[in-house]
């Protein structure tokens, strides 16, 4: 399912690039609405977000799926993680979709550096948080 | 109108792909980062699968224009700056902590319960703070 889902994500990015001429990065699409830098393209961004948020819910209803996010139920963990992800992706100008999928596929040097760093930092954090401190 | 339909379709496929691939399940993402535990390689297949259509699409941007008009993105800039490096490390820590990055977090808003909503609210707050932090990072002179 990983490969099939991945191909679907890639096709979504290809349609956005060839159709709208834009890079499909989740953090950039919502971040541009948050800080006002994407005001000129606000409508495209809102339509994209509408599709992104509505489709999983529609698929669930159609196919009777009940996916779980298995997310932490500790509010402090969710808030800290959310702030770090929000600040980090906007400073880096991209996340897993923008740098990972769209940037790597055109061998962008910035995307390669960003992806190597956030995966390494994530693996290091996981090693410390789970195996040394045992908190997650 | 065409741009809006393209955006809606693309967002919808992105959400479907995230759900099909299992990337809205935080245990899968944390499992990918957990190289010292029960490592879950799924994310590599998701990323690999996504790179194929995108690499083809980038080749097609060498000629012509986007379907809905305008221009294709400018060529990638070569040099990583301090904000890119600091930001990516901060993002990686947050990603590991909750197992959520922006796409899956948004995709799970409809079914992820209060946890997803709280995460996205905090992420938006972080995104709002980022431009102020960037000013600080850009102001400090670089040490050679």
Coordinates of C-alpha atoms in Angstrom, one line a residue:
Chain A
X1 CA 0.0 0.0 0.0
X2 CA 3.0 2.2 0.6
X3 CA 4.0 2.2 -3.1
X4 CA 0.4 2.7 -4.4
X5 CA -0.2 5.6 -1.9
X6 CA 3.2 7.0 -2.9
X7 CA 2.3 6.9 -6.6
X8 CA -1.0 8.7 -5.9
X9 CA 0.9 11.4 -4.0
X10 CA 3.3 11.8 -6.9
X11 CA 0.4 12.0 -9.4
X12 CA -1.2 14.7 -7.2
X13 CA 2.1 16.7 -7.2
X14 CA 2.5 16.2 -11.0
X15 CA -1.1 17.5 -11.6
X16 CA -0.4 20.5 -9.4
X17 CA 2.9 21.3 -11.1
X18 CA 1.8 20.8 -14.7
X19 CA -1.7 22.2 -14.2
X20 CA -1.2 25.1 -11.8
X21 CA 2.5 25.6 -12.3
X22 CA 3.1 25.3 -8.6
X23 CA 5.1 23.1 -6.2
X24 CA 2.9 20.9 -4.0
X25 CA 4.2 21.5 -0.5
X26 CA 1.8 21.2 2.3
X27 CA 3.6 23.5 4.7
X28 CA 4.0 26.2 2.0
X29 CA 0.4 26.0 0.9
X30 CA -1.0 26.5 4.4
X31 CA 1.9 28.6 5.6
X32 CA 1.4 31.2 2.9
X33 CA -2.1 31.7 4.2
X34 CA -0.9 32.0 7.8
X35 CA 1.7 34.6 7.3
X36 CA 0.0 36.4 4.3
X37 CA 2.9 35.7 1.8
X38 CA 0.5 33.7 -0.4
X39 CA -2.4 36.2 -0.4
X40 CA -2.4 36.4 -4.3
X41 CA -3.0 32.7 -4.6
X42 CA -5.2 32.3 -1.5
X43 CA -8.1 30.8 -3.5
X44 CA -6.0 28.0 -5.0
X45 CA -4.6 27.2 -1.6
X46 CA -8.0 27.0 0.0
X47 CA -9.3 24.7 -2.8
X48 CA -6.2 22.5 -2.3
X49 CA -6.7 22.3 1.5
X50 CA -10.5 21.6 1.0
X51 CA -9.6 18.5 -1.2
X52 CA -6.8 17.4 1.2
X53 CA -9.1 17.5 4.3
X54 CA -12.3 16.3 2.7
X55 CA -11.1 13.3 0.6
X56 CA -9.9 11.0 3.5
X57 CA -13.2 11.6 5.2
X58 CA -15.2 10.8 2.0
X59 CA -13.1 7.7 1.4
X60 CA -13.8 6.5 4.9
X61 CA -17.5 6.9 4.4
X62 CA -17.5 5.2 0.9
X63 CA -15.4 2.2 1.9
X64 CA -16.3 1.9 5.6
X65 CA -12.7 2.5 6.6
X66 CA -11.8 3.5 10.1
X67 CA -8.2 4.6 10.0
X68 CA -6.4 5.5 13.2
X69 CA -3.8 8.1 13.6
X70 CA -2.6 6.6 16.9
X71 CA -1.5 10.1 17.8
X72 CA -0.3 10.9 21.3
X73 CA -3.0 11.9 23.8
X74 CA -0.7 14.2 25.8
X75 CA -1.6 17.8 25.0
X76 CA 1.9 19.0 25.8
X77 CA 3.5 16.6 23.3
X78 CA 1.0 17.6 20.6
X79 CA 1.5 21.4 21.2
X80 CA 5.3 21.2 21.4
X81 CA 5.5 19.0 18.3
X82 CA 3.0 21.2 16.3
X83 CA 5.0 24.4 17.1
X84 CA 8.3 22.7 16.2
X85 CA 6.9 21.4 12.9
X86 CA 5.2 24.8 12.1
X87 CA 8.3 26.9 12.8
X88 CA 10.8 24.4 11.3
X89 CA 9.0 23.8 8.0
X90 CA 8.5 27.5 7.4
X91 CA 12.1 28.4 8.2
X92 CA 13.2 25.6 5.9
X93 CA 10.7 26.6 3.2
X94 CA 9.4 23.1 2.9
X95 CA 8.5 19.8 4.5
X96 CA 8.2 16.1 3.5
X97 CA 6.0 17.0 0.4
X98 CA 7.7 20.2 -0.8
X99 CA 11.4 19.2 -0.2
X100 CA 10.9 15.5 0.0
X101 CA 8.6 14.7 -2.9
X102 CA 8.8 17.8 -5.2
X103 CA 12.4 18.9 -4.4
X104 CA 14.2 15.5 -4.5
X105 CA 12.5 14.6 -7.8
X106 CA 14.3 17.6 -9.5
X107 CA 17.5 17.0 -7.5
X108 CA 17.3 20.4 -5.9
X109 CA 20.4 20.8 -3.7
X110 CA 18.5 22.6 -1.0
X111 CA 15.8 19.9 -0.9
X112 CA 18.5 17.2 -0.6
X113 CA 20.1 19.0 2.3
X114 CA 16.8 19.7 4.0
X115 CA 15.5 16.1 3.6
X116 CA 18.8 14.6 4.8
X117 CA 18.7 16.9 7.9
X118 CA 15.1 16.4 8.9
X119 CA 15.3 12.6 8.6
X120 CA 18.6 12.5 10.5
X121 CA 17.2 14.9 13.2
X122 CA 14.0 12.8 13.4
X123 CA 16.0 9.5 13.8
X124 CA 18.2 11.1 16.4
X125 CA 15.2 12.5 18.3
X126 CA 13.5 9.1 18.2
X127 CA 16.6 7.4 19.5
X128 CA 16.8 9.8 22.4
X129 CA 13.1 10.1 23.2
X130 CA 12.3 6.4 22.9
X131 CA 15.4 4.4 23.7
X132 CA 17.3 6.7 26.1
X133 CA 14.6 8.7 27.9
X134 CA 11.7 6.3 27.2
X135 CA 9.1 9.1 26.9
X136 CA 7.4 8.2 23.6
Chain B
X1 CA -12.0 28.3 -12.3
X2 CA -9.6 25.8 -14.0
X3 CA -6.9 26.6 -11.4
X4 CA -9.4 26.0 -8.6
X5 CA -10.5 22.6 -10.0
X6 CA -6.8 21.6 -10.5
X7 CA -6.0 22.6 -6.9
X8 CA -9.1 20.7 -5.5
X9 CA -8.2 17.6 -7.5
X10 CA -4.6 17.7 -6.6
X11 CA -5.4 18.2 -2.9
X12 CA -7.9 15.4 -3.0
X13 CA -5.4 12.9 -4.6
X14 CA -2.8 14.0 -2.1
X15 CA -5.1 13.3 0.8
X16 CA -6.1 9.9 -0.7
X17 CA -2.5 9.0 -1.3
X18 CA -1.5 9.9 2.3
X19 CA -4.3 7.7 3.7
X20 CA -3.8 4.8 1.3
X21 CA 0.0 4.7 2.1
X22 CA -0.6 4.7 5.8
X23 CA 1.2 8.0 6.4
X24 CA -1.7 9.4 8.5
X25 CA -0.8 6.7 11.1
X26 CA 1.7 8.2 13.4
X27 CA 3.1 4.8 14.5
X28 CA 4.2 4.1 10.9
X29 CA 6.1 7.4 10.6
X30 CA 7.7 7.1 14.1
X31 CA 8.5 3.5 13.1
X32 CA 10.4 4.8 10.0
X33 CA 12.4 7.1 12.3
X34 CA 13.0 4.3 14.9
X35 CA 16.1 2.7 13.4
X36 CA 17.2 1.3 16.8
X37 CA 13.8 -0.3 17.3
X38 CA 11.2 -2.1 15.1
X39 CA 12.1 -0.2 12.0
X40 CA 9.2 0.3 9.5
X41 CA 10.5 0.9 5.9
X42 CA 7.0 1.9 4.5
X43 CA 7.9 5.6 4.2
X44 CA 10.8 4.8 1.8
X45 CA 8.3 3.1 -0.6
X46 CA 5.9 6.0 -0.3
X47 CA 8.6 8.5 -1.1
X48 CA 10.0 6.3 -3.8
X49 CA 6.6 5.9 -5.4
X50 CA 5.9 9.6 -5.2
X51 CA 9.2 10.5 -6.9
X52 CA 8.4 8.6 -10.1
X53 CA 5.5 10.7 -11.4
X54 CA 7.1 13.9 -10.1
X55 CA 10.4 13.3 -11.9
X56 CA 8.5 12.7 -15.1
X57 CA 6.5 15.9 -14.5
X58 CA 9.6 18.0 -13.9
X59 CA 10.9 16.7 -17.3
X60 CA 7.7 18.0 -19.0
X61 CA 8.2 21.5 -17.5
X62 CA 11.2 22.0 -19.8
X63 CA 8.9 23.1 -22.5
X64 CA 5.5 24.9 -22.6
X65 CA 3.4 26.4 -19.8
X66 CA 1.1 25.2 -17.0
X67 CA -2.3 24.2 -18.2
X68 CA -4.0 26.9 -16.2
X69 CA -1.6 29.6 -17.5
X70 CA 1.3 31.4 -15.7
X71 CA 4.8 30.0 -15.6
X72 CA 6.6 26.9 -14.2
X73 CA 8.6 27.4 -11.0
X74 CA 12.1 29.0 -11.4
X75 CA 15.0 26.6 -11.4
X76 CA 16.1 25.3 -7.9
X77 CA 18.5 27.6 -6.1
X78 CA 21.7 25.8 -5.2
X79 CA 22.8 27.2 -1.8
X80 CA 21.3 26.1 1.5
X81 CA 21.1 29.0 3.9
X82 CA 21.1 29.1 7.7
X83 CA 17.3 29.2 8.0
X84 CA 17.0 26.0 5.8
X85 CA 19.5 24.1 8.0
X86 CA 18.1 25.3 11.4
X87 CA 14.5 24.9 10.2
X88 CA 15.0 21.3 8.9
X89 CA 16.5 20.2 12.2
X90 CA 13.7 21.8 14.2
X91 CA 11.2 20.2 11.9
X92 CA 12.8 16.7 12.3
X93 CA 12.6 16.9 16.1
X94 CA 8.9 17.8 16.0
X95 CA 8.2 15.2 13.3
X96 CA 9.6 12.4 15.6
X97 CA 7.9 13.7 18.7
X98 CA 4.3 13.3 17.3
X99 CA 4.8 11.3 14.1
X100 CA 3.0 14.0 12.1
X101 CA 4.2 16.4 9.3
X102 CA 2.0 19.0 7.7
X103 CA 0.4 17.0 4.9
X104 CA -0.8 14.0 7.0
X105 CA -1.8 16.3 9.9
X106 CA -4.1 18.2 7.6
X107 CA -5.4 15.0 5.9
X108 CA -6.3 13.5 9.3
X109 CA -8.3 16.6 10.5
X110 CA -11.5 15.0 9.3
X111 CA -11.0 11.8 11.3
X112 CA -8.1 12.3 13.7
X113 CA -10.1 13.6 16.7
X114 CA -9.0 16.4 19.0
X115 CA -5.4 15.3 18.9
X116 CA -5.0 16.2 15.2
X117 CA -6.9 19.5 15.6
X118 CA -4.7 20.5 18.6
X119 CA -1.5 19.6 16.6
X120 CA -2.7 21.6 13.5
X121 CA -3.6 24.6 15.7
X122 CA -0.1 24.6 17.3
X123 CA 1.5 24.1 13.9
X124 CA -0.3 27.2 12.6
X125 CA 0.9 29.2 15.6
X126 CA 4.5 28.0 14.8
X127 CA 4.0 29.1 11.2
X128 CA 2.9 32.5 12.4
X129 CA 6.0 32.9 14.5
X130 CA 8.5 31.7 11.8
X131 CA 8.9 35.0 9.9
X132 CA 10.0 36.7 13.1
X133 CA 12.6 34.0 13.8
X134 CA 13.8 34.2 10.3
X135 CA 14.6 37.9 10.7
X136 CA 16.8 37.0 13.8
X137 CA 18.6 34.2 11.8
X138 CA 19.2 36.4 8.8
X139 CA 20.5 39.3 10.9
X140 CA 23.3 37.3 12.7
X141 CA 26.4 37.7 10.5
X142 CA 27.7 34.3 9.2
X143 CA 30.9 33.1 10.5
X144 CA 33.1 32.0 7.6

